[in-house]
mmCIF file of C-alpha atoms in Angstrom:
data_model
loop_
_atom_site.group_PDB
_atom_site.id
_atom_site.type_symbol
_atom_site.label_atom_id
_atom_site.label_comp_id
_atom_site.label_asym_id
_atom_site.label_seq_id
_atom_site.Cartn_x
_atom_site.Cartn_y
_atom_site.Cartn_z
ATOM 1 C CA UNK D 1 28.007 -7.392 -8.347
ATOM 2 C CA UNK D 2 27.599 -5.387 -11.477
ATOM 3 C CA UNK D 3 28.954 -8.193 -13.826
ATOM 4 C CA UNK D 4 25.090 -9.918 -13.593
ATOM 5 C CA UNK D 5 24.021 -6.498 -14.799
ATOM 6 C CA UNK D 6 22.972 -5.204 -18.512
ATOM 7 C CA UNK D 7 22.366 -2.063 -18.206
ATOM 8 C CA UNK D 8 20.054 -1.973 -21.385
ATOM 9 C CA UNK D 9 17.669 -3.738 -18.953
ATOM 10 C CA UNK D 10 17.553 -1.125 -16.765
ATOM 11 C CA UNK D 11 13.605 -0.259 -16.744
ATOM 12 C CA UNK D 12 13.997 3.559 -17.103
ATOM 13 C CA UNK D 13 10.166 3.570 -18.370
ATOM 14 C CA UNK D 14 9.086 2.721 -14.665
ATOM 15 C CA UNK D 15 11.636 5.720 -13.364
ATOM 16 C CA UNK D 16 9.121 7.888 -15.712
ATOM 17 C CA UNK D 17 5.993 6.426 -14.619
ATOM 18 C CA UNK D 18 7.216 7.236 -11.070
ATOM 19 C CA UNK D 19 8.151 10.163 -11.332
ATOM 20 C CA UNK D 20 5.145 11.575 -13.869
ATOM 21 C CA UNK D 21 2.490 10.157 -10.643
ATOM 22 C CA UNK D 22 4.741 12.051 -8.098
ATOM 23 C CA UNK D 23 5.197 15.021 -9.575
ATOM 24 C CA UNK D 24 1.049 15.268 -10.389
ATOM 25 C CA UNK D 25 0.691 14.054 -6.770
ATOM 26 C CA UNK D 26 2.951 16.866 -5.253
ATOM 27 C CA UNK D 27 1.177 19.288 -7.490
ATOM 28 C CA UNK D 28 -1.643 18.323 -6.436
ATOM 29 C CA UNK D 29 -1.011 18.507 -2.848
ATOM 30 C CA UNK D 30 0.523 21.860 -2.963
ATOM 31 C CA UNK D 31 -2.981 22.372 -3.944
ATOM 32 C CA UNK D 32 -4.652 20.925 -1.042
ATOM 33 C CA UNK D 33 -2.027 22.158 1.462
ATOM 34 C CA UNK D 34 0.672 24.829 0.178
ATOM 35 C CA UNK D 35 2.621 24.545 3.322
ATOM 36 C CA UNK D 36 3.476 20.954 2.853
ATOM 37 C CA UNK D 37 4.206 21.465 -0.743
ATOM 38 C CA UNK D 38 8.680 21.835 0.169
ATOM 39 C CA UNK D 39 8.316 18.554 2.460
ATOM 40 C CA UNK D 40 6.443 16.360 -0.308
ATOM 41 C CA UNK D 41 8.912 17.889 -2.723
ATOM 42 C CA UNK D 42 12.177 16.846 -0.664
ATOM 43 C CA UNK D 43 10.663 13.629 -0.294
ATOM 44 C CA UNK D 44 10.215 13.129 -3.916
ATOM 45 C CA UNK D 45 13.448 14.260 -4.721
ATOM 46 C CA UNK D 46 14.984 11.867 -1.552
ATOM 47 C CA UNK D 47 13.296 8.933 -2.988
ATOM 48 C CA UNK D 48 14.370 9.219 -6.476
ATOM 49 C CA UNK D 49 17.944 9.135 -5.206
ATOM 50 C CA UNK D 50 17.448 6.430 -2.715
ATOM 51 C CA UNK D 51 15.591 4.259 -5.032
ATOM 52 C CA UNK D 52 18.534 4.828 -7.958
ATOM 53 C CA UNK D 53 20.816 3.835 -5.183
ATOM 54 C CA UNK D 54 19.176 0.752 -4.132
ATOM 55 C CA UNK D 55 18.164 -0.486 -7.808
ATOM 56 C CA UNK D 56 22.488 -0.917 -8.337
ATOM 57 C CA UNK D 57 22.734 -3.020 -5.284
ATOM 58 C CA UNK D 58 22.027 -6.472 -5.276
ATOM 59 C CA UNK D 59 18.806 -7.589 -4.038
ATOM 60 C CA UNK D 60 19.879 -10.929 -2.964
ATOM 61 C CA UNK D 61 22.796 -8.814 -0.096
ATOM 62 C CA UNK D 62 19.167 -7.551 1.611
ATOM 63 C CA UNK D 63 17.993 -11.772 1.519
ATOM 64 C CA UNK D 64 20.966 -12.710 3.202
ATOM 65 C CA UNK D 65 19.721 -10.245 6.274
ATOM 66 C CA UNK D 66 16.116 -12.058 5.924
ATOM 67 C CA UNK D 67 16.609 -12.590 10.403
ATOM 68 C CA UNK D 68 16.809 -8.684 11.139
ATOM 69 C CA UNK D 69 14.073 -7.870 8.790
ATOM 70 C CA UNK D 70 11.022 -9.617 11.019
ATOM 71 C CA UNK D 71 12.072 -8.690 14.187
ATOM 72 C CA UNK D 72 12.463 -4.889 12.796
ATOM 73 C CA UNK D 73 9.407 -4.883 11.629
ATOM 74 C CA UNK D 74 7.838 -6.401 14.669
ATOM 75 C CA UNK D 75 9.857 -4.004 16.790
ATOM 76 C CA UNK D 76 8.713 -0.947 15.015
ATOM 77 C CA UNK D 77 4.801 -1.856 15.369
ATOM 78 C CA UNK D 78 5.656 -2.743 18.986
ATOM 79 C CA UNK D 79 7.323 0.618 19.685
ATOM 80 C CA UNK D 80 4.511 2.698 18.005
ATOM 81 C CA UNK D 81 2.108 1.097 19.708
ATOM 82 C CA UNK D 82 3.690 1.493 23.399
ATOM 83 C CA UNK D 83 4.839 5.125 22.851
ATOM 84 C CA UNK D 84 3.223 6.156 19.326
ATOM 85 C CA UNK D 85 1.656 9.775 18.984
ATOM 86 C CA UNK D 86 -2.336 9.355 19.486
ATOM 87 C CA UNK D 87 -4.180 11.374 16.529
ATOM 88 C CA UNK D 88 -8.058 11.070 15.963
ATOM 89 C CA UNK D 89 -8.175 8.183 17.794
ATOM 90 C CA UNK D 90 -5.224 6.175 16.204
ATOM 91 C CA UNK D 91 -1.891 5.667 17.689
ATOM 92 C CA UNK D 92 0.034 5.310 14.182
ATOM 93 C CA UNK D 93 3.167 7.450 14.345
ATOM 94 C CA UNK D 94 6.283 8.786 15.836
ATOM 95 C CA UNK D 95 7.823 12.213 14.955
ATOM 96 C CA UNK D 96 12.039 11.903 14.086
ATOM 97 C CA UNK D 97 13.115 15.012 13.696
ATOM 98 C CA UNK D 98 10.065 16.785 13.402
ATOM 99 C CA UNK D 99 9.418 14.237 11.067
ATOM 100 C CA UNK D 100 5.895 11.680 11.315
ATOM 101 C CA UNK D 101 7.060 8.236 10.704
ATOM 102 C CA UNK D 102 4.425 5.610 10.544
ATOM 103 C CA UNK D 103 5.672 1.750 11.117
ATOM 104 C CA UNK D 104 2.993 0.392 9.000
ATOM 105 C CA UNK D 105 4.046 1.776 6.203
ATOM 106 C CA UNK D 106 7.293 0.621 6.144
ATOM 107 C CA UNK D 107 5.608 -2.848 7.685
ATOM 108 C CA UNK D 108 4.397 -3.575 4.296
ATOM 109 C CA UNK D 109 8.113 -3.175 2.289
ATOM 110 C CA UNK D 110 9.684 -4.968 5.435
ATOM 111 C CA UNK D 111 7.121 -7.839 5.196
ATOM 112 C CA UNK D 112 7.445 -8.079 1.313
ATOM 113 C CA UNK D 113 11.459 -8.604 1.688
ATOM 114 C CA UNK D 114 10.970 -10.750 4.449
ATOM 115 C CA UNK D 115 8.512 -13.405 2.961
ATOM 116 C CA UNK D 116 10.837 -13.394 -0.442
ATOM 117 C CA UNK D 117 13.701 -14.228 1.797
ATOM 118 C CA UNK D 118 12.239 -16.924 3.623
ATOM 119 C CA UNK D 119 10.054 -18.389 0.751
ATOM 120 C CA UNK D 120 13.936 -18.470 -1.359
ATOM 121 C CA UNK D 121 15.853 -19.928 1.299
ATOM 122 C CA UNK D 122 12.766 -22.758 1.625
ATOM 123 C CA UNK D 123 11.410 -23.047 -1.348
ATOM 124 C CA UNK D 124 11.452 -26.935 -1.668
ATOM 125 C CA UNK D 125 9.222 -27.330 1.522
ATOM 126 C CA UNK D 126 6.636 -24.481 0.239
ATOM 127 C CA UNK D 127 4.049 -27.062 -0.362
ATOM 128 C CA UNK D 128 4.485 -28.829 3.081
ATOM 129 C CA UNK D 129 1.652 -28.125 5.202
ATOM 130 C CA UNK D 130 3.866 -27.197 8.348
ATOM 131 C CA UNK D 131 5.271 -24.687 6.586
ATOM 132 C CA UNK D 132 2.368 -22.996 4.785
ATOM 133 C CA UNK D 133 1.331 -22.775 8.276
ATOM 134 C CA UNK D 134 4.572 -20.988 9.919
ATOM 135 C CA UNK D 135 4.372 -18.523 6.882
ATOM 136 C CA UNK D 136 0.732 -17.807 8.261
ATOM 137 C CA UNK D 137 1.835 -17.714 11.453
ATOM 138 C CA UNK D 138 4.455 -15.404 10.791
ATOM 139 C CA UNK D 139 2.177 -12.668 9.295
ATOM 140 C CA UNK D 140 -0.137 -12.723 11.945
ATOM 141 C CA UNK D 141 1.592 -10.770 14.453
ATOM 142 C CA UNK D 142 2.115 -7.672 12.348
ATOM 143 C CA UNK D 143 -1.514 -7.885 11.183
ATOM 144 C CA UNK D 144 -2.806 -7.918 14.700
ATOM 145 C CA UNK D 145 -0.553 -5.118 15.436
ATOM 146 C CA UNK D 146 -1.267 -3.190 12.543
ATOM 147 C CA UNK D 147 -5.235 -3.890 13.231
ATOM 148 C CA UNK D 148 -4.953 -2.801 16.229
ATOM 149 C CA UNK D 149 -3.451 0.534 15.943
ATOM 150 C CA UNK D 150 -6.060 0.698 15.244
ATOM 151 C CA UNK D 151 -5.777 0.432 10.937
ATOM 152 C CA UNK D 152 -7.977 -2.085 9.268
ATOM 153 C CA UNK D 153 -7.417 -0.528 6.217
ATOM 154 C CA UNK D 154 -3.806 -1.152 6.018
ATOM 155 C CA UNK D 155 -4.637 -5.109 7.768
ATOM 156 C CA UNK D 156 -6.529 -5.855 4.400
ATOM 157 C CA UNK D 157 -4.485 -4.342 2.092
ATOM 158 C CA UNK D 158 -1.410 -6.478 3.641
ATOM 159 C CA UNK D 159 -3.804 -9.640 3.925
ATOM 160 C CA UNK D 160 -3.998 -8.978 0.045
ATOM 161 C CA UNK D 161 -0.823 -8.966 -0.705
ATOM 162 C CA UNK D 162 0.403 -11.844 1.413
ATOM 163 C CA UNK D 163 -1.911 -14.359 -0.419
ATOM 164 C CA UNK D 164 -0.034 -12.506 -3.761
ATOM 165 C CA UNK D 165 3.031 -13.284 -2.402
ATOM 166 C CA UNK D 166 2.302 -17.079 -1.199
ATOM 167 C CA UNK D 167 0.995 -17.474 -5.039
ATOM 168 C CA UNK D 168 4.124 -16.271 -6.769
ATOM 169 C CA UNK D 169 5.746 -18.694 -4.164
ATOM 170 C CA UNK D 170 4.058 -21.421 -6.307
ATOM 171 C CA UNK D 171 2.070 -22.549 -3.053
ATOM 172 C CA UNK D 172 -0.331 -25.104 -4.357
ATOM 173 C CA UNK D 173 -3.752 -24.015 -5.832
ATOM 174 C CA UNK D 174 -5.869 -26.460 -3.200
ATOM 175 C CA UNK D 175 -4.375 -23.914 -0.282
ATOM 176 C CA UNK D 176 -5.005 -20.975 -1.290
ATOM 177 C CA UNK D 177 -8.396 -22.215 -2.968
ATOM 178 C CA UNK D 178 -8.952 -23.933 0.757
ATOM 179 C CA UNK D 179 -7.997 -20.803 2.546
ATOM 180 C CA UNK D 180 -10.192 -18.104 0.026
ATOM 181 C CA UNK D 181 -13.239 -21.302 1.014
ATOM 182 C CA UNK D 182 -12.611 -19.949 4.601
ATOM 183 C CA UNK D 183 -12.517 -16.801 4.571
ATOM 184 C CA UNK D 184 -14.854 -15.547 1.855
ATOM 185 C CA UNK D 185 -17.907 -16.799 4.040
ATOM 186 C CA UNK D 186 -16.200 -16.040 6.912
ATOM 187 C CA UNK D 187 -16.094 -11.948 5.533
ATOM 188 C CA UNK D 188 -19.736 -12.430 4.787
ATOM 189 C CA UNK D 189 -21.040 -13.403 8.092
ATOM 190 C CA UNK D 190 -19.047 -10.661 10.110
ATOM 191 C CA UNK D 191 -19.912 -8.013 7.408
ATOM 192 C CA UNK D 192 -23.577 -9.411 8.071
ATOM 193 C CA UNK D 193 -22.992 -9.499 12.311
ATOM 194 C CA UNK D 194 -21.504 -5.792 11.613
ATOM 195 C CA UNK D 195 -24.493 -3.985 10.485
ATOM 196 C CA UNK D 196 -26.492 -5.621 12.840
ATOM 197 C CA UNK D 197 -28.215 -2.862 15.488
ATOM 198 C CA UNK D 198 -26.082 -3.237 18.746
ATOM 199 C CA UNK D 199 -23.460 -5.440 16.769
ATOM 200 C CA UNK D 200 -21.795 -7.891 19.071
ATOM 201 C CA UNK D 201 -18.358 -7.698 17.229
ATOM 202 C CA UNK D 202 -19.313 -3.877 18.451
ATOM 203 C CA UNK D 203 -19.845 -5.213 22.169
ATOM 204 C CA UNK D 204 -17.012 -8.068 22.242
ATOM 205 C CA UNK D 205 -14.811 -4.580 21.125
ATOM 206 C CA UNK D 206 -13.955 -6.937 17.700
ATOM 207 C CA UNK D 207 -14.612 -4.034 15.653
ATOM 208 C CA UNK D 208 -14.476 -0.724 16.745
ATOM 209 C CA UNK D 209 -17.924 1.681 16.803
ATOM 210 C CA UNK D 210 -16.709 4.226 14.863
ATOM 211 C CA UNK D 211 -15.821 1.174 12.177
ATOM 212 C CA UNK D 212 -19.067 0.226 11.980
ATOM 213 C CA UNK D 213 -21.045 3.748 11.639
ATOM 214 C CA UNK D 214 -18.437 4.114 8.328
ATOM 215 C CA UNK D 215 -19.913 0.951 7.218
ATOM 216 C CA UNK D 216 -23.613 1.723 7.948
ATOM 217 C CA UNK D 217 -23.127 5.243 6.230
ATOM 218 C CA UNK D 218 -21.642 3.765 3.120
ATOM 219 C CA UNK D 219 -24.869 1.506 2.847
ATOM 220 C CA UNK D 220 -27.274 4.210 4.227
ATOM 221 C CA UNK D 221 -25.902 7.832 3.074
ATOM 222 C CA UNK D 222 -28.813 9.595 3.123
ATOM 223 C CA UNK D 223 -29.652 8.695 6.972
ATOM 224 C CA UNK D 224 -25.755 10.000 7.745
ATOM 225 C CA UNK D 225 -25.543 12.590 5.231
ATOM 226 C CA UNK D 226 -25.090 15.190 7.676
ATOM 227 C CA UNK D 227 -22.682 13.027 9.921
ATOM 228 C CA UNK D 228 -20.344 10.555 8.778
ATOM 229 C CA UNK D 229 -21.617 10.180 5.249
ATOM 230 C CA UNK D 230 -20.700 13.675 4.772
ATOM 231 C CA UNK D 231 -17.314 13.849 2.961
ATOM 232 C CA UNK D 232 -17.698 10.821 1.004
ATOM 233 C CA UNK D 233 -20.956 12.398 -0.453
ATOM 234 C CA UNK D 234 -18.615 15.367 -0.878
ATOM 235 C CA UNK D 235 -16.040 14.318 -2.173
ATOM 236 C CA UNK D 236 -18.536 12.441 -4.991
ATOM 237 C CA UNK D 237 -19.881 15.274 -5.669
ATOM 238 C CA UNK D 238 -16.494 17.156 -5.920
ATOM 239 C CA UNK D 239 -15.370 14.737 -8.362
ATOM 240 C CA UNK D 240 -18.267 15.155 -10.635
ATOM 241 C CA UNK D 241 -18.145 18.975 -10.071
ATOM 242 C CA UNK D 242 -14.978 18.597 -12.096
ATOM 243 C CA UNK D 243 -16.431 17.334 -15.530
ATOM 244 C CA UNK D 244 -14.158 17.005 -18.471
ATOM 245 C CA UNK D 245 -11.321 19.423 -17.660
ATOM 246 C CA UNK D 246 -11.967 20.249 -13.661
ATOM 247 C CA UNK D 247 -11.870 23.605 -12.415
ATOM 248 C CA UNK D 248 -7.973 24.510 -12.761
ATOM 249 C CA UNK D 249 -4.572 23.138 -10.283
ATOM 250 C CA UNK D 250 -5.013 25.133 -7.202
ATOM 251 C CA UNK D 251 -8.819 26.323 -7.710
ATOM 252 C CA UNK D 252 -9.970 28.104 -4.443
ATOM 253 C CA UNK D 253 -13.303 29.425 -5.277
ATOM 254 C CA UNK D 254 -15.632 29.566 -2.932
ATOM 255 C CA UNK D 255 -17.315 26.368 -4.216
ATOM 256 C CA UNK D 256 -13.864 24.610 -3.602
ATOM 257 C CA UNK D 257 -14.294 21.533 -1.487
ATOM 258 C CA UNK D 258 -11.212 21.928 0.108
ATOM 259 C CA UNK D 259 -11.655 25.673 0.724
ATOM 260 C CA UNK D 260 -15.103 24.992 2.221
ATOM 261 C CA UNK D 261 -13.833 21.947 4.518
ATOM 262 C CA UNK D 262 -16.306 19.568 3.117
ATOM 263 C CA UNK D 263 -13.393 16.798 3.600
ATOM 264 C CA UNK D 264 -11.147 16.421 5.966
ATOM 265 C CA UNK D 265 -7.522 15.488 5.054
ATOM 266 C CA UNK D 266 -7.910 16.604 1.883
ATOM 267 C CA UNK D 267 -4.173 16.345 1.007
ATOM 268 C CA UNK D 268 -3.860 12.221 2.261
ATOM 269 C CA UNK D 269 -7.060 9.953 2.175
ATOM 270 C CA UNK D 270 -9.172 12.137 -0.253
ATOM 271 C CA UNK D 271 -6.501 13.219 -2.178
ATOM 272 C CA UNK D 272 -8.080 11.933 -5.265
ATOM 273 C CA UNK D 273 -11.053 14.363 -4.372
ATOM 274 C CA UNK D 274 -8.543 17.374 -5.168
ATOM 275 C CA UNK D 275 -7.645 15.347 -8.553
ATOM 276 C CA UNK D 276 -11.467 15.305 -9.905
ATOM 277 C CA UNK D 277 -12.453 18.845 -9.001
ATOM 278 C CA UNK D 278 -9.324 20.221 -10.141
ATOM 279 C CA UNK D 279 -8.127 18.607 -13.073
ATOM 280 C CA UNK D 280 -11.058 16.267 -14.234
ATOM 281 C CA UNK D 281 -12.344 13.375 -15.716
ATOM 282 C CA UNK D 282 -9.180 13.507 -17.960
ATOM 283 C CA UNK D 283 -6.821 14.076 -14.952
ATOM 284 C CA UNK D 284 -8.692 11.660 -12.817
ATOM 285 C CA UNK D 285 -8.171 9.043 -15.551
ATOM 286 C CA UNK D 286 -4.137 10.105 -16.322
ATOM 287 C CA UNK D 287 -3.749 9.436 -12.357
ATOM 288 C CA UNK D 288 -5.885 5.777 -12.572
ATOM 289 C CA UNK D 289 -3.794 4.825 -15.683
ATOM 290 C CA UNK D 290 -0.447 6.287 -14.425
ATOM 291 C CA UNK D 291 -1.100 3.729 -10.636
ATOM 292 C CA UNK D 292 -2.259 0.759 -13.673
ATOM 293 C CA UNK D 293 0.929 1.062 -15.392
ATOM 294 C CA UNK D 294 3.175 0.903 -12.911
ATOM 295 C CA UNK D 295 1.445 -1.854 -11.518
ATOM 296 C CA UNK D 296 1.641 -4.233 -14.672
ATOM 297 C CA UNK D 297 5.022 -3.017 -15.087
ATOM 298 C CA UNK D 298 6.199 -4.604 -11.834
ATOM 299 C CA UNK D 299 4.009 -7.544 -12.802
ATOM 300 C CA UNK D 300 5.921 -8.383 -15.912
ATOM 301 C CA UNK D 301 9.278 -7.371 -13.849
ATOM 302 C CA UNK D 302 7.965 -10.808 -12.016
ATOM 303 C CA UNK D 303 7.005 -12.626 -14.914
ATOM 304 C CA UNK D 304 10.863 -12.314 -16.333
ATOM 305 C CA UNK D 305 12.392 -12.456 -12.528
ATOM 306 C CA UNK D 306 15.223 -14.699 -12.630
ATOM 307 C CA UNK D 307 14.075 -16.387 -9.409
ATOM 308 C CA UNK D 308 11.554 -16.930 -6.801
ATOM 309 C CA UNK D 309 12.642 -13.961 -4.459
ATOM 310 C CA UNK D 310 12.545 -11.330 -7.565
ATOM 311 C CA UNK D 311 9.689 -12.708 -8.587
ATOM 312 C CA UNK D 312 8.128 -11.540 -4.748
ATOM 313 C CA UNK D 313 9.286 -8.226 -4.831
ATOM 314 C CA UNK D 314 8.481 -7.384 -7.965
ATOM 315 C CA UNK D 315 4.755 -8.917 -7.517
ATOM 316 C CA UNK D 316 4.486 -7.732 -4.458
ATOM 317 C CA UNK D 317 5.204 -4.026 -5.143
ATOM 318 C CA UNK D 318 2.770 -4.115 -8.075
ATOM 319 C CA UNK D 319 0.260 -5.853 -5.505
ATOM 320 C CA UNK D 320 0.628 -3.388 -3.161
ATOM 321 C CA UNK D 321 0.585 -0.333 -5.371
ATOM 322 C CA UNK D 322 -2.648 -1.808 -6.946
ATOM 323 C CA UNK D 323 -4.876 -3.296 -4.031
ATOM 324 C CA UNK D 324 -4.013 0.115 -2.114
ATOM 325 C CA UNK D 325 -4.923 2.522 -5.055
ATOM 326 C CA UNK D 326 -8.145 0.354 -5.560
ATOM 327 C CA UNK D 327 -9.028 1.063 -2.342
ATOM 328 C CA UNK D 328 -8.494 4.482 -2.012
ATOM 329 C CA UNK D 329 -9.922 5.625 -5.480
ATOM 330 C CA UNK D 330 -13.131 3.362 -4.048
ATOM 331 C CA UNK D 331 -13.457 5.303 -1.774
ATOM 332 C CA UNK D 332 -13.485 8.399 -2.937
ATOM 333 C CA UNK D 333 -16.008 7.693 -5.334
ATOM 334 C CA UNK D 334 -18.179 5.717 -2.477
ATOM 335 C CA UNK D 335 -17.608 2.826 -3.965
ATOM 336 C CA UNK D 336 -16.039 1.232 -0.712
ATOM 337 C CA UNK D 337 -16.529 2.482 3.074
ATOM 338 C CA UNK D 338 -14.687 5.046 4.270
ATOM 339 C CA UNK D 339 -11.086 3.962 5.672
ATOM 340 C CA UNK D 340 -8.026 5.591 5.746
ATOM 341 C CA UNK D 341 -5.773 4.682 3.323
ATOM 342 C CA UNK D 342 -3.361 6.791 1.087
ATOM 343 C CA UNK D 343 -2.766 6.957 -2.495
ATOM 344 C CA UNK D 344 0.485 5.805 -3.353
ATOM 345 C CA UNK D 345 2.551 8.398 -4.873
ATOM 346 C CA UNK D 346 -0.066 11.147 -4.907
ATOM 347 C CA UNK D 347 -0.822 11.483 -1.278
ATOM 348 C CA UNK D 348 0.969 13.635 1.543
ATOM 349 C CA UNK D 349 2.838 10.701 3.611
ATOM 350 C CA UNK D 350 6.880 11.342 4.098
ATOM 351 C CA UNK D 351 6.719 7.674 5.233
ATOM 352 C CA UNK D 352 4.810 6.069 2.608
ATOM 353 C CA UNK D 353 6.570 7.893 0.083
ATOM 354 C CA UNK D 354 9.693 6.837 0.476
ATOM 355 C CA UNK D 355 8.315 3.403 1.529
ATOM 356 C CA UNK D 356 7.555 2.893 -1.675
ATOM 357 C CA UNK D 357 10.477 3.988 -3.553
ATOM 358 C CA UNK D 358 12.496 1.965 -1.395
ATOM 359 C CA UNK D 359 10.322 -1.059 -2.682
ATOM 360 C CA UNK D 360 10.590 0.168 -6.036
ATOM 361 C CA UNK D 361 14.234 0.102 -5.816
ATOM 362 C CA UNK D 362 14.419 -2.950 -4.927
ATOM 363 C CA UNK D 363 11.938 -3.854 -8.220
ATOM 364 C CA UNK D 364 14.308 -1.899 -10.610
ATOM 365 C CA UNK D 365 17.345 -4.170 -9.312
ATOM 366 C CA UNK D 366 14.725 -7.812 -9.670
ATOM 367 C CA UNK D 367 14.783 -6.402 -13.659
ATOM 368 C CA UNK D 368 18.321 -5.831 -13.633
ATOM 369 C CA UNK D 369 19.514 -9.343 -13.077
ATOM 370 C CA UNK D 370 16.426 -10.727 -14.929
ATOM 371 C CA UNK D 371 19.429 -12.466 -16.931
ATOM 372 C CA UNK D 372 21.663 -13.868 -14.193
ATOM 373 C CA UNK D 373 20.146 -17.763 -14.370
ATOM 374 C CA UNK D 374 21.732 -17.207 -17.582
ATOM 375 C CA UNK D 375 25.141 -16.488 -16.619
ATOM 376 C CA UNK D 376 25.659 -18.561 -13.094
#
């Protein structure tokens, strides 16, 4: 295994963008909630080790197993969704060990793998129009039970990263050009149905009520200011309370949104709210270039992958990371509708931690045997 490897390519400047966001992220959370400060902590400290671990072992081991990774996955969402803990209204989670553990999470690392795997082993019929079609197929199933959990936040993000991952898997241009044709207008007219007054994606129970108010307060704040507008305007205004420098790590004046419940779940979605008032404009921007980074650095990981499956993981990591930071930051800032969706590495999540240094493990070892087309 290790003969493929030179050790000079190991990509320790990704180890230190990694850690740098997760240490301001569990700083930042011991902030917004002291008492989870030791859990975030261990977590960090367990995915360091597990992502060293898995960045020695060969990624293509894990693409031999590509027929246990689906039905894992599919089990999981299955199993949450049967039996899952119900909290405000979503049925997301078990608890292992007094432990929250959220399938979808781990969906998107599973699905990632899974798609390289398959996309690899069939590579030569990527283009065929059957097959494009079982790959679509495929992801269905743990969109619809993902969506219906219900998390439409975490649907899009892994609708984004599929069509990523089918263009790194050099589908042709006309079907993913054809597809985007589709779709695009079809957004468009259901965004349009949505804000309709008695909506019937509302009625048919396409979309659920509580979806749509988000959306209607995100266009109309000042008629739900009081109501569900209420801690996106905060948390805007919490941001921009922070100026240059923010108000100090741990601030707790009265002022404080956190101290003040203005948000709720201040140390998971609206994490970034903590990051403005506290530490910023210049912290705010350290934590936006910090998510960039990393992002382009599992980009180029892809670019110099020495085959179509490294080339997945790697892009699909630095997908992920992106599209779901982009979302989150937006909003926070009120740039997007409310949804609930955390911010990778800075965020309270035990789950979507380690999620994600599992993933990045698995982009450490892609850049490891960058040079093994040379040597077979």
């Amino acid at each position: 295994m290790f003969k493929y490897y030179k050790f000079k390519d190991y990509d320790f400047k990704l180890i230190i963008l990694l850690t740098a966001i997760t240490i301001v992220g569990t700083l930042v959370v011991r902030s917004a909630r002291p008492d989870l400060f030791t859990k975030q902590m261990m977590g960090f400290i367990a995915g360091l080790i597990i992502m060293v671990i898995l960045s020695l072992i060969d990624y293509h081991i894990w693409m031999k197993l590509w027929f246990l990774l689906y039905p894992v996955n599919i089990g999981l969402l299955v199993a949450v969704m049967l039996a899952g803990e119900n909290s405000g209204g979503a049925q997301r989670w078990f608890t292992i060990f007094g432990v929250r553990f959220q399938p979808s999470e781990t969906a998107k690392i599973l699905l990632i793998l899974f798609f390289a795997a398959i996309i690899m082993k069939l590579k030569e019929r990527i283009n065929l129009w059957y097959f494009t079609l079982m790959l679509i197929a495929l992801v269905i199933p743990p969109l619809f039970l993902i969506y219906k959990q219900p998390d439409l936040s975490t649907t899009i993000v892994v609708t984004l990263v599929f069509y990523v991952i089918l263009y790194l898997g050099e589908l042709d241009y006309k079907y993913i050009i054809g597809s985007l044709a589709i779709i695009i207008p079809a957004v468009i007219v259901v965004f349009i149905l949505l804000i309709q007054p008695n909506s019937i994606l509302v009625e048919k129970g396409i979309v659920k009520e509580y979806q749509q108010i988000r959306v209607l307060a995100w266009l109309h704040p000042d008629e739900y200011e009081l109501e569900e507008a209420f801690q996106q305007q905060n948390s805007i205004m919490a941001i921009g309370s922070g100026q240059l420098t923010g108000k100090g790590l741990d601030y707790s004046g009265v002022d404080s949104v956190k101290k003040g419940n203005y948000i709720s779940e201040p140390q998971t979605d609206f994490i970034y709210t903590i990051v403005g008032e506290e530490l910023g404009f210049i912290g705010s921007t350290v934590v936006i270039v910090l998510l960039l980074l990393i992002t382009i650095n599992c980009l180029w990981i892809a670019f110099k992958a020495s085959d179509i499956a490294g080339r997945i993981i790697a892009g699909g990591m630095g997908a992920l990371v992106g599209f779901q930071s982009a979302i989150n930051i937006g909003v926070t800032t009120g740039l997007l509708p409310n949804t609930g969706l955390p911010l990778p590495f800075v965020s309270y999540g035990l789950t979507s931690l380690l999620s994600l240094f599992i993933g990045m493990g698995f982009v450490l070892n892609v850049n490891l045997q960058r040079q093994r087309k040379y040597n077979d």
